Amino acid sequence: MQKTLEVKGMVCPFPLIEAQNAIEDMNSGDVLVVEFDCTQGTESIPTWAAEAGHTVTNFEQLDEAAWTISIQKR
Amino acid sequence: MTYMIITGLLCGALLGFVMQRGRFCLTGGFRDMYIAKNNRMFYALLIAIAVQSVGVFLLIDLGVFEYSAGSLPILSVIIGSFIFGIGIILAGGCATGTWYRAGEGLIGSWIALAGYMLMSTMMKSGVFAPFNQQAQATAVMPTNSIAETFGINHWVIIIPFVAIVGFIVFKQLTKPKVVVPSLKPKRTGLAHILFEKRWHPFVTATLIGVIALIAWPLSAATGRVFGLGITTPSANILQYLTTGDSGFINWGVFLVLGIFAGSFIAAKASKEFRFRMPDVKTGINSFVGGNLMGVGASLAGGCSIGNGLVMTAMMTWQGWIGLVFMILGTWTASYFVFVRPRQKAKAQKLREQVTPA
């Protein structure tokens, strides 16, 4: 299952908090796609994902100050 | 004057560039110590303090400039730093953070900056100046320098401090590494390193320590014997703009304008600049936070840079007491802004599961 979380316009740390909340309700193996535009999220979201043991399957910049990251729940 | 403009802008631009690319956010760092049990950014701050401290005291010992930390209005520092800590959580960034995020195009940071500049000006030369002066004259301790209080040489404090920081860095770097996923590289060479690659927080911190060090002799040459400072220069801009008195223009003014410019250049070149409008709630929080920052930093005699990075490196009570209460302020605000809403939402969900409607 895949779920998309659109948190554009939110400033740090809210994109991260929203992502953490969203992944809690998901099952192992599900993928959470987070679309965000807070620059600091490019550091905090992948760092959290890696430290929590989830797998980042995709992480790229889409446009000027716009990013997407796909996190597969462990 | 030309010297002041060039070195101030240049030093600020370097700082803004490094902070933007290194995602150096003290507010986030203090907050994460509590909500994520993560001390990485705090350790990074300690590195920047250590680098600057060794350098500045060497320059002082060599007689490049003289510095006296003066006295310590302890109550004002404690209360001001705590209020400042609350303010930066609401504003989503400390004073420098707000300047560099403004350069990234975040309108919320422009709003916070407006509140911050207005309130610092009101505290320094406006309607609240008598109150601020009274606070500064209350509960004043005679010595601000920690070494002076104990009657010891400053190196007796700096050397053990540097040793502790070195030990922490060693422990952190030898920890089993978690590979942080990085963006797909689209550039190569220097452009990749400067505008794309993730910077390690400790590398960023070392660079910031060096910039904070360079700031001292550059600023001292213009007659302003201090290092990086944000609050007073931010107020000076508004004071100059509203009075036309060029006496308010100093090295620090060009420093903060440089931070804005440097961050803009870094963000633009990294394709990270875009005007972003906050929602109403974020906008209001930014404005309230900015005002609290102005009150707090004026009372405390410094923000997370002036007290947290510079006065700490000068090994003063003001710096370290200020830093501790600033962190406590961010934790208090974090509880109400992030932790409690989350607990409430969880409790709500549990109730729904127990009693299906």
mmCIF file of N, CA and C in Angstrom, chain B residues 25-34 38-42 331:
data_model
loop_
_atom_site.group_PDB
_atom_site.id
_atom_site.type_symbol
_atom_site.label_atom_id
_atom_site.label_comp_id
_atom_site.label_asym_id
_atom_site.label_seq_id
_atom_site.Cartn_x
_atom_site.Cartn_y
_atom_site.Cartn_z
ATOM 1 N N CYS B 25 20.514 24.955 12.260
ATOM 2 C CA CYS B 25 19.351 25.528 12.933
ATOM 3 C C CYS B 25 19.451 25.231 14.419
ATOM 4 N N LEU B 26 19.728 26.281 15.215
ATOM 5 C CA LEU B 26 19.871 26.078 16.660
ATOM 6 C C LEU B 26 18.519 25.790 17.308
ATOM 7 N N THR B 27 17.476 26.471 16.815
ATOM 8 C CA THR B 27 16.136 26.231 17.361
ATOM 9 C C THR B 27 15.789 24.752 17.219
ATOM 10 N N GLY B 28 15.979 24.241 16.009
ATOM 11 C CA GLY B 28 15.696 22.829 15.760
ATOM 12 C C GLY B 28 16.579 21.937 16.619
ATOM 13 N N GLY B 29 17.818 22.350 16.789
ATOM 14 C CA GLY B 29 18.763 21.573 17.586
ATOM 15 C C GLY B 29 18.341 21.477 19.047
ATOM 16 N N PHE B 30 17.963 22.631 19.630
ATOM 17 C CA PHE B 30 17.532 22.648 21.038
ATOM 18 C C PHE B 30 16.236 21.851 21.198
ATOM 19 N N ARG B 31 15.322 22.040 20.246
ATOM 20 C CA ARG B 31 14.029 21.360 20.284
ATOM 21 C C ARG B 31 14.230 19.846 20.214
ATOM 22 N N ASP B 32 15.118 19.404 19.308
ATOM 23 C CA ASP B 32 15.299 17.961 19.111
ATOM 24 C C ASP B 32 15.978 17.275 20.294
ATOM 25 N N MET B 33 16.707 18.052 21.123
ATOM 26 C CA MET B 33 17.284 17.464 22.337
ATOM 27 C C MET B 33 16.151 16.902 23.194
ATOM 28 N N TYR B 34 15.006 17.596 23.140
ATOM 29 C CA TYR B 34 13.861 17.199 23.955
ATOM 30 C C TYR B 34 12.912 16.277 23.179
ATOM 31 N N ASN B 38 17.813 13.918 20.587
ATOM 32 C CA ASN B 38 18.920 13.954 19.649
ATOM 33 C C ASN B 38 19.769 15.202 19.945
ATOM 34 N N ASN B 39 21.037 14.991 20.320
ATOM 35 C CA ASN B 39 21.889 16.111 20.737
ATOM 36 C C ASN B 39 22.864 16.569 19.656
ATOM 37 N N ARG B 40 22.694 16.081 18.419
ATOM 38 C CA ARG B 40 23.708 16.316 17.388
ATOM 39 C C ARG B 40 23.995 17.805 17.181
ATOM 40 N N MET B 41 22.911 18.590 17.066
ATOM 41 C CA MET B 41 23.114 20.009 16.776
ATOM 42 C C MET B 41 23.699 20.747 17.975
ATOM 43 N N PHE B 42 23.377 20.291 19.182
ATOM 44 C CA PHE B 42 23.962 20.891 20.378
ATOM 45 C C PHE B 42 25.472 20.634 20.399
ATOM 46 N N TRP B 331 12.365 24.092 25.309
ATOM 47 C CA TRP B 331 11.726 22.841 25.739
ATOM 48 C C TRP B 331 10.316 23.099 26.260
#
